[in-house]
CSV table of C-alpha atoms and ligand atoms in Angstrom, one decimal:
chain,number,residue,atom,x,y,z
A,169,UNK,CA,169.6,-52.1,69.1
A,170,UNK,CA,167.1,-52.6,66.7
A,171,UNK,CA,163.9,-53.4,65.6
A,172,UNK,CA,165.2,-57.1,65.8
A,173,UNK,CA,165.6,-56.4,69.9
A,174,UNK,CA,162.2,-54.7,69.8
A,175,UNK,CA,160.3,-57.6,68.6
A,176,UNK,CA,162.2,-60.0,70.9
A,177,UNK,CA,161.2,-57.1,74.1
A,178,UNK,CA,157.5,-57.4,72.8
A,179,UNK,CA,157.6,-60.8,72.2
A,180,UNK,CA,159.1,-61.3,76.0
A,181,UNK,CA,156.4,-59.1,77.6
A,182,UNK,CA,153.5,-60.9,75.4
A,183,UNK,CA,154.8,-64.2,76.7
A,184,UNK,CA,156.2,-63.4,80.2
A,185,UNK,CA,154.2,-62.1,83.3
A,186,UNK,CA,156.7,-60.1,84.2
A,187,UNK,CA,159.5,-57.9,83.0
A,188,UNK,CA,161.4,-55.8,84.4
A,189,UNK,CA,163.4,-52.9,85.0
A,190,UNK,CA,167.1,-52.2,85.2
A,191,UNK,CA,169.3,-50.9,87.9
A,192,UNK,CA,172.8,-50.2,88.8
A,193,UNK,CA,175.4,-53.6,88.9
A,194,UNK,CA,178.4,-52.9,90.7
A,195,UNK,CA,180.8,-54.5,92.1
A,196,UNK,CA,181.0,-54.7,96.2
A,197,UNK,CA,183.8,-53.1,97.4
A,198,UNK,CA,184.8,-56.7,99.4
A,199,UNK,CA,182.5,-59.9,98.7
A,200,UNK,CA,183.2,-61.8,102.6
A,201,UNK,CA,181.8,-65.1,103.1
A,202,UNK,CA,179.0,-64.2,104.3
A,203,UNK,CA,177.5,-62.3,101.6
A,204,UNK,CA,175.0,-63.4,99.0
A,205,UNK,CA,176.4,-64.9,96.2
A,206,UNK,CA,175.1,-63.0,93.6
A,207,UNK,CA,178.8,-61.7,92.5
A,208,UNK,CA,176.7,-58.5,92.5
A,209,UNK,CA,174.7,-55.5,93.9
A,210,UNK,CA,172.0,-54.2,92.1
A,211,UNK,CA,172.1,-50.3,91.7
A,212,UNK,CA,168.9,-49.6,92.2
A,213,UNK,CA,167.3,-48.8,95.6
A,214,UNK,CA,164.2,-49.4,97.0
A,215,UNK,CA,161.4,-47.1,96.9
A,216,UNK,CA,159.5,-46.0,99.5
A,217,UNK,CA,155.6,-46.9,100.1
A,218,UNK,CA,154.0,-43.9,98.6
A,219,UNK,CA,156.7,-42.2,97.0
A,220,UNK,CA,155.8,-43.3,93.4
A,221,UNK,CA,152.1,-43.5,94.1
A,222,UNK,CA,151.3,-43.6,89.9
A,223,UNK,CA,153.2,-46.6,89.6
A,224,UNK,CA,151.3,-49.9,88.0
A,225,UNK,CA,152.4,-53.5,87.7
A,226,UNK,CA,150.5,-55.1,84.7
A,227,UNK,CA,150.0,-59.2,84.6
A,228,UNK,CA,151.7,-59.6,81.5
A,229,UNK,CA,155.2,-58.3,83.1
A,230,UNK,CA,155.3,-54.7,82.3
A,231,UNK,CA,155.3,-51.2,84.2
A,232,UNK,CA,152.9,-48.1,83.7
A,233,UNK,CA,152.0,-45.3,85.1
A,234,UNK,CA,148.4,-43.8,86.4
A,235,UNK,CA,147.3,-41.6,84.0
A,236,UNK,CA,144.0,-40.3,85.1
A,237,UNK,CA,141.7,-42.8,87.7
A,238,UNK,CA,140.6,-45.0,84.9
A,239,UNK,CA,143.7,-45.4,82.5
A,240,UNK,CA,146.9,-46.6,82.5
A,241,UNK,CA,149.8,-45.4,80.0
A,242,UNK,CA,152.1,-48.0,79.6
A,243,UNK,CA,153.7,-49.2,76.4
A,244,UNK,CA,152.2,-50.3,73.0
A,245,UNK,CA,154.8,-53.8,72.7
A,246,UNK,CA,153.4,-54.6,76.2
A,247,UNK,CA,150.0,-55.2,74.7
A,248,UNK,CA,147.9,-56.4,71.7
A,249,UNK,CA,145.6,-55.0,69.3
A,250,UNK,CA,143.3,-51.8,70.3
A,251,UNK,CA,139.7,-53.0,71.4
A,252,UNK,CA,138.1,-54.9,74.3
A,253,UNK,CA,140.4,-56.8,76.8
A,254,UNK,CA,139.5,-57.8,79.8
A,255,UNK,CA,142.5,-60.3,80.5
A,256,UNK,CA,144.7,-57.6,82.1
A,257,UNK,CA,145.1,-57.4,85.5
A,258,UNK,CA,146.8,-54.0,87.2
A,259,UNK,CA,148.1,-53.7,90.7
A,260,UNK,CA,148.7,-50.6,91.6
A,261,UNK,CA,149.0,-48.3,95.5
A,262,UNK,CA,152.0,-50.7,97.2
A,263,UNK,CA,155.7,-51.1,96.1
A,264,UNK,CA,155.6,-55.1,97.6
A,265,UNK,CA,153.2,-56.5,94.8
A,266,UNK,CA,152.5,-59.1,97.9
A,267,UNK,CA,151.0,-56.7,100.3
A,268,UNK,CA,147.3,-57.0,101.6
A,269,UNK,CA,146.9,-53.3,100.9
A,270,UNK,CA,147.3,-53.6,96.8
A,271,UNK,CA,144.7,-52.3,95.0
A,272,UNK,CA,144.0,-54.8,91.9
A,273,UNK,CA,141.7,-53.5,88.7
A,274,UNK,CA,141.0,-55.6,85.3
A,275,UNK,CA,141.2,-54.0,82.3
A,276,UNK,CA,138.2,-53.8,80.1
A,277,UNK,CA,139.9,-52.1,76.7
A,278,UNK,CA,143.6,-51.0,75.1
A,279,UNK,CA,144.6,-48.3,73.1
A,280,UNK,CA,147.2,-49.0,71.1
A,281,UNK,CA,148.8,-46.2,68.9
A,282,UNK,CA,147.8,-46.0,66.0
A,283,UNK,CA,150.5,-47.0,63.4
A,284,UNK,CA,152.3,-48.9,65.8
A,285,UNK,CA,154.4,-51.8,63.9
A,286,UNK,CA,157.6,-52.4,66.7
A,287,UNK,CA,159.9,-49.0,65.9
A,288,UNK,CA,159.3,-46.4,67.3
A,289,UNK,CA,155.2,-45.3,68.7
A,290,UNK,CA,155.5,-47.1,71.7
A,291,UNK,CA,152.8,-46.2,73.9
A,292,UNK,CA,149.3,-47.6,75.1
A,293,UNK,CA,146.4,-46.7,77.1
A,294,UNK,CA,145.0,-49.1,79.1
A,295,UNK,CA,141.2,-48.8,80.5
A,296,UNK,CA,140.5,-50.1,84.0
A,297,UNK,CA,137.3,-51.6,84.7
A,298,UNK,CA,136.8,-50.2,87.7
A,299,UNK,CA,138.3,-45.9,88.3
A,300,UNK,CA,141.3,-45.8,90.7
A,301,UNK,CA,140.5,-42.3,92.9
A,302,UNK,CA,142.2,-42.9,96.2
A,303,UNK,CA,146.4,-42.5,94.1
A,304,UNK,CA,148.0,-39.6,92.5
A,305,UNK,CA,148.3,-39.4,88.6
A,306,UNK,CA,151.0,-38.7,86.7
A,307,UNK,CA,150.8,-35.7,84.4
A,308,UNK,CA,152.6,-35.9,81.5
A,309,UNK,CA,155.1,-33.6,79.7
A,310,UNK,CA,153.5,-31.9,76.6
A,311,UNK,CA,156.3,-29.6,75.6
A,312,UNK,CA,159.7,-30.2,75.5
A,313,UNK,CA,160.8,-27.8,78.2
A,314,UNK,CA,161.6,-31.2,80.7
A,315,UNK,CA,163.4,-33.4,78.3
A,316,UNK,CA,166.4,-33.1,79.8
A,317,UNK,CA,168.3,-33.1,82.8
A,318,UNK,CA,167.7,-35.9,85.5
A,319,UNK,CA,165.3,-38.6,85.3
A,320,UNK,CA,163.8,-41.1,88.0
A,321,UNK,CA,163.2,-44.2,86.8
A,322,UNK,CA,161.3,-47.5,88.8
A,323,UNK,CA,159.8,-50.7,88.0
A,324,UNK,CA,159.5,-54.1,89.2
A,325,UNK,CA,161.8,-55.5,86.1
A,326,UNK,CA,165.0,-57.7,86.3
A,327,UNK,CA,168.0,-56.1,88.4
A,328,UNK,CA,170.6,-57.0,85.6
A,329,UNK,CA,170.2,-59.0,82.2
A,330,UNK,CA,168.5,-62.4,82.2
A,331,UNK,CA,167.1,-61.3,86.0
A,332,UNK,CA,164.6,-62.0,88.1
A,333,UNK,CA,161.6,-59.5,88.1
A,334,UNK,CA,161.4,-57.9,91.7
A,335,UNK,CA,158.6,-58.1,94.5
A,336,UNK,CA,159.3,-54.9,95.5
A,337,UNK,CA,159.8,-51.3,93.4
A,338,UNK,CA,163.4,-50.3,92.7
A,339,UNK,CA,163.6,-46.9,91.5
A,340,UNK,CA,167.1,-45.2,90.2
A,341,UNK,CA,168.2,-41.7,88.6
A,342,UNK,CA,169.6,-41.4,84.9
A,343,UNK,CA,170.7,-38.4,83.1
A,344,UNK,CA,169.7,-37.6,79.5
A,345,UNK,CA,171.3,-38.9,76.8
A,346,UNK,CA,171.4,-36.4,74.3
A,347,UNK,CA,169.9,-37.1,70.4
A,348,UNK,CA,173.5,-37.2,68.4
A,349,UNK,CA,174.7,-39.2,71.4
A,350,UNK,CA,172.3,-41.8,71.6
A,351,UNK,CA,172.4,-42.3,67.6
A,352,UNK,CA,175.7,-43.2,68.1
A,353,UNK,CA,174.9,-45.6,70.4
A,354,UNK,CA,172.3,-47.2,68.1
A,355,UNK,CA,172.5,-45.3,64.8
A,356,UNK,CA,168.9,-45.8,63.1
A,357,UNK,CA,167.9,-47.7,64.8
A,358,UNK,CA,167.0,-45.0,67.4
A,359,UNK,CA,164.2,-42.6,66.2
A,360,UNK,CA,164.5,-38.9,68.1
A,361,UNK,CA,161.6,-37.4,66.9
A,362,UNK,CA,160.1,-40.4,69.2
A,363,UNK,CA,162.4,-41.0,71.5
A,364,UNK,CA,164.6,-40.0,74.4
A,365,UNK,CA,167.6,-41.4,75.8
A,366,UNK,CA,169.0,-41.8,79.3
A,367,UNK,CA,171.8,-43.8,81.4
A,368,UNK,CA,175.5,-42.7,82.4
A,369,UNK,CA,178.3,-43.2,79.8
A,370,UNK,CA,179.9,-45.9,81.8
A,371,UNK,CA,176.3,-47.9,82.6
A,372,UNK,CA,175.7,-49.5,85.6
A,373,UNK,CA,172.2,-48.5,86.0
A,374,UNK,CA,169.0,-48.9,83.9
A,375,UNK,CA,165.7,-50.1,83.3
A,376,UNK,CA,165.2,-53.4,82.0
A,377,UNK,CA,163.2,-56.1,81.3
A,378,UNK,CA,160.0,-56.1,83.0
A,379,UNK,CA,160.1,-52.4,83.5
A,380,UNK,CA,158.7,-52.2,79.8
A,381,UNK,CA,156.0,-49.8,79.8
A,382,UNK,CA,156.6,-47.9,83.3
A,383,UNK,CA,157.5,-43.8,82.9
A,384,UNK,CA,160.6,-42.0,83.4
A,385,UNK,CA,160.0,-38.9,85.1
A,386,UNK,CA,161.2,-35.6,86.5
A,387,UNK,CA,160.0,-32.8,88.7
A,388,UNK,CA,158.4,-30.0,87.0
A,389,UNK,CA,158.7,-26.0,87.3
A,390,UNK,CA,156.6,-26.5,90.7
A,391,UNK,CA,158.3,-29.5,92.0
A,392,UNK,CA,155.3,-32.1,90.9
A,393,UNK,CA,156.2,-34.9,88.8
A,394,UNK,CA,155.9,-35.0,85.5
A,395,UNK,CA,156.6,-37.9,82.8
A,396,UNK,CA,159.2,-37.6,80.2
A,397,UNK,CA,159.3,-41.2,78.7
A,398,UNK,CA,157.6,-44.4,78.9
A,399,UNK,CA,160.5,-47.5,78.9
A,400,UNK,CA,160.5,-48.8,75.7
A,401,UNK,CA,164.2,-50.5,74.7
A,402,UNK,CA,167.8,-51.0,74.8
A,403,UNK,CA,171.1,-53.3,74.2
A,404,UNK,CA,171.0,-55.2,77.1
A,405,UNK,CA,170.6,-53.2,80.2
A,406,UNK,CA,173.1,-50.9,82.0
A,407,UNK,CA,176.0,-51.3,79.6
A,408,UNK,CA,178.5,-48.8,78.8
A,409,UNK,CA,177.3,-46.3,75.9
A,410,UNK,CA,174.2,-48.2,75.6
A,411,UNK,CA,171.4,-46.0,77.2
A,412,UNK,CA,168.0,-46.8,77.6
A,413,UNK,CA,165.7,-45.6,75.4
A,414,UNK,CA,162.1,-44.3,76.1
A,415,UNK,CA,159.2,-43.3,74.2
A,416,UNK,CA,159.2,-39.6,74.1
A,417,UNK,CA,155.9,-38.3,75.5
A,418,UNK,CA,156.0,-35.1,74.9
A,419,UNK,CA,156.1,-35.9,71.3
A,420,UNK,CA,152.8,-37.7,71.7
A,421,UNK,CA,151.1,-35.7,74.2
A,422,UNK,CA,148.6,-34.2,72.0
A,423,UNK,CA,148.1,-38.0,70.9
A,424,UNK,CA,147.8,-39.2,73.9
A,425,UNK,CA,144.9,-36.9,75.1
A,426,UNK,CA,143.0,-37.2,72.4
A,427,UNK,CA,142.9,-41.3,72.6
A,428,UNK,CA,142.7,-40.9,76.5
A,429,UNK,CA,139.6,-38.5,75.6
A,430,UNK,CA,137.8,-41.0,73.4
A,431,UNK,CA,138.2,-43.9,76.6
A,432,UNK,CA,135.8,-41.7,78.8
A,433,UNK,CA,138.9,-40.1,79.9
B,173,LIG,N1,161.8,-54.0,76.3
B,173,LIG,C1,162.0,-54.2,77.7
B,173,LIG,C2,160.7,-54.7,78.4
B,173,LIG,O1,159.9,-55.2,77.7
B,173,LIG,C3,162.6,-53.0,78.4
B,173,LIG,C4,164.0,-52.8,78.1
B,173,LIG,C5,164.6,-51.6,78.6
B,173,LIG,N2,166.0,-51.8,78.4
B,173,LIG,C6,166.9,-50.9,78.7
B,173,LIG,N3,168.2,-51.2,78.6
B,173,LIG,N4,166.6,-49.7,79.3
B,173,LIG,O2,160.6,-54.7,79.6
């Protein structure tokens, strides 16, 4: 895709409350009468309460990930300019965005990165008004040593294109997508100084729309999680040579301290 697909992603999370992520479509093995009539099953299963405990749902429809107990890293085209804002609203400690037991914080300021114009960069802090102390963070990667191999992914997003965002957290598993690979997928449109693919040759399952925002992530050296990529774009969701792409973190690590430093941390 391209930067034209970029816009339209920022412009659908600036307008929607909700986006959403991308799993797995397949076809059931034999559809009987009695089954839904969604000609499909979703790929992506549900996650446990308390498996994902970083995981955020934002009010404007996008995903993100606890970052320390008073910000939020989600991505830059799910929000506006950097400065005060106190009109998002972040749920956070439940995969059923309904349950009694969610913890929900307003935001009082964004971070955007710097330099961010809709390719490539696509990463945010958000500030919560009020600290979160009672979930786990997410520590993210600041080398290269874990982009690669086999990410999670989860978010509240649609369950195939054109979907329906999801009251509960779906998480799925993608394998990287290699540099050369995923520029020929997408040619320049695809930055991999920035960026990091992931998704199967054959599709199926994917973040997508909604799911904007929310990290992919992998277990580290001592079996903690860690966050590789922050979901960013793609053509469609779960199609064939089309992998998702994600903002590369470990490229902005150093970035994303230093900004996370200057918000009181
Ligand atoms: N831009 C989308 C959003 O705002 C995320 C798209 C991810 N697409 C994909 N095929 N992985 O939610």
């Amino acid at each position: 895709m391209t930067r034209w697909r970029r816009l339209i992603g920022r412009t659908a999370a600036a307008l929607v409350a909700v986006t959403v992520g991308s799993f797995v479509v397949a076809a059931p093995a034999a559809a009987g009468p009695t089954d839904d009539v969604t000609p499909f099953v979703v790929g992506g299963t549900p996650a446990v309460q308390g498996e994902f405990p970083f995981m955020v749902r934002l009010s404007m429809g996008c995903g993100g990930s606890l970052y320390s107990a008073r910000l939020v890293l989600t991505a830059a085209h799910c929000v506006g300019a950097t400065g005060t804002n106190t009109s998002i609203t972040a749920t956070l400690g439940v995969v059923d965005l309904q349950s009694g037991s969610r913890i929900q914080v307003r935001s009082n300021y964004v971070y955007r990165a710097p330099g961010y114009n809709g390719n490539g960069k696509d990463w945010a802090l958000i500030r919560l008004a009020t600290p979160v102390t009672s979930l786990a963070t997410l520590p993210i990667a600041t080398t290269t040593a874990y982009d690669s191999g086999t990410f999670t992914v989860a978010g509240w997003g649609a369950t195939r294109e054109r979907g329906a965002q999801q009251r509960y957290l779906l998480k799925a598993n993608v394998p990287f997508v290699t540099d050369a690979s995923c520029r020929t997928s997408y040619g320049n449109e695809f930055i991999p100084a920035e960026e990091i693919c992931a998704g199967y040759p054959a599709g199926g399952t994917d973040t997508c729309q909604g799911d904007s925002g929310g990290p992919m992530f992998r277990r580290d050296a001592a079996n903690g999680w860690i966050q590789v990529g922050i979901v960013s774009w793609g053509r469609g969701c779960a199609r064939a040579n089309y992998p998702g792409v994600y903002t590369q973190v470990s490229a902005f690590a150093p970035a994303i301290a230093s900004a996370a430093a200057s918000l009181g941390g």
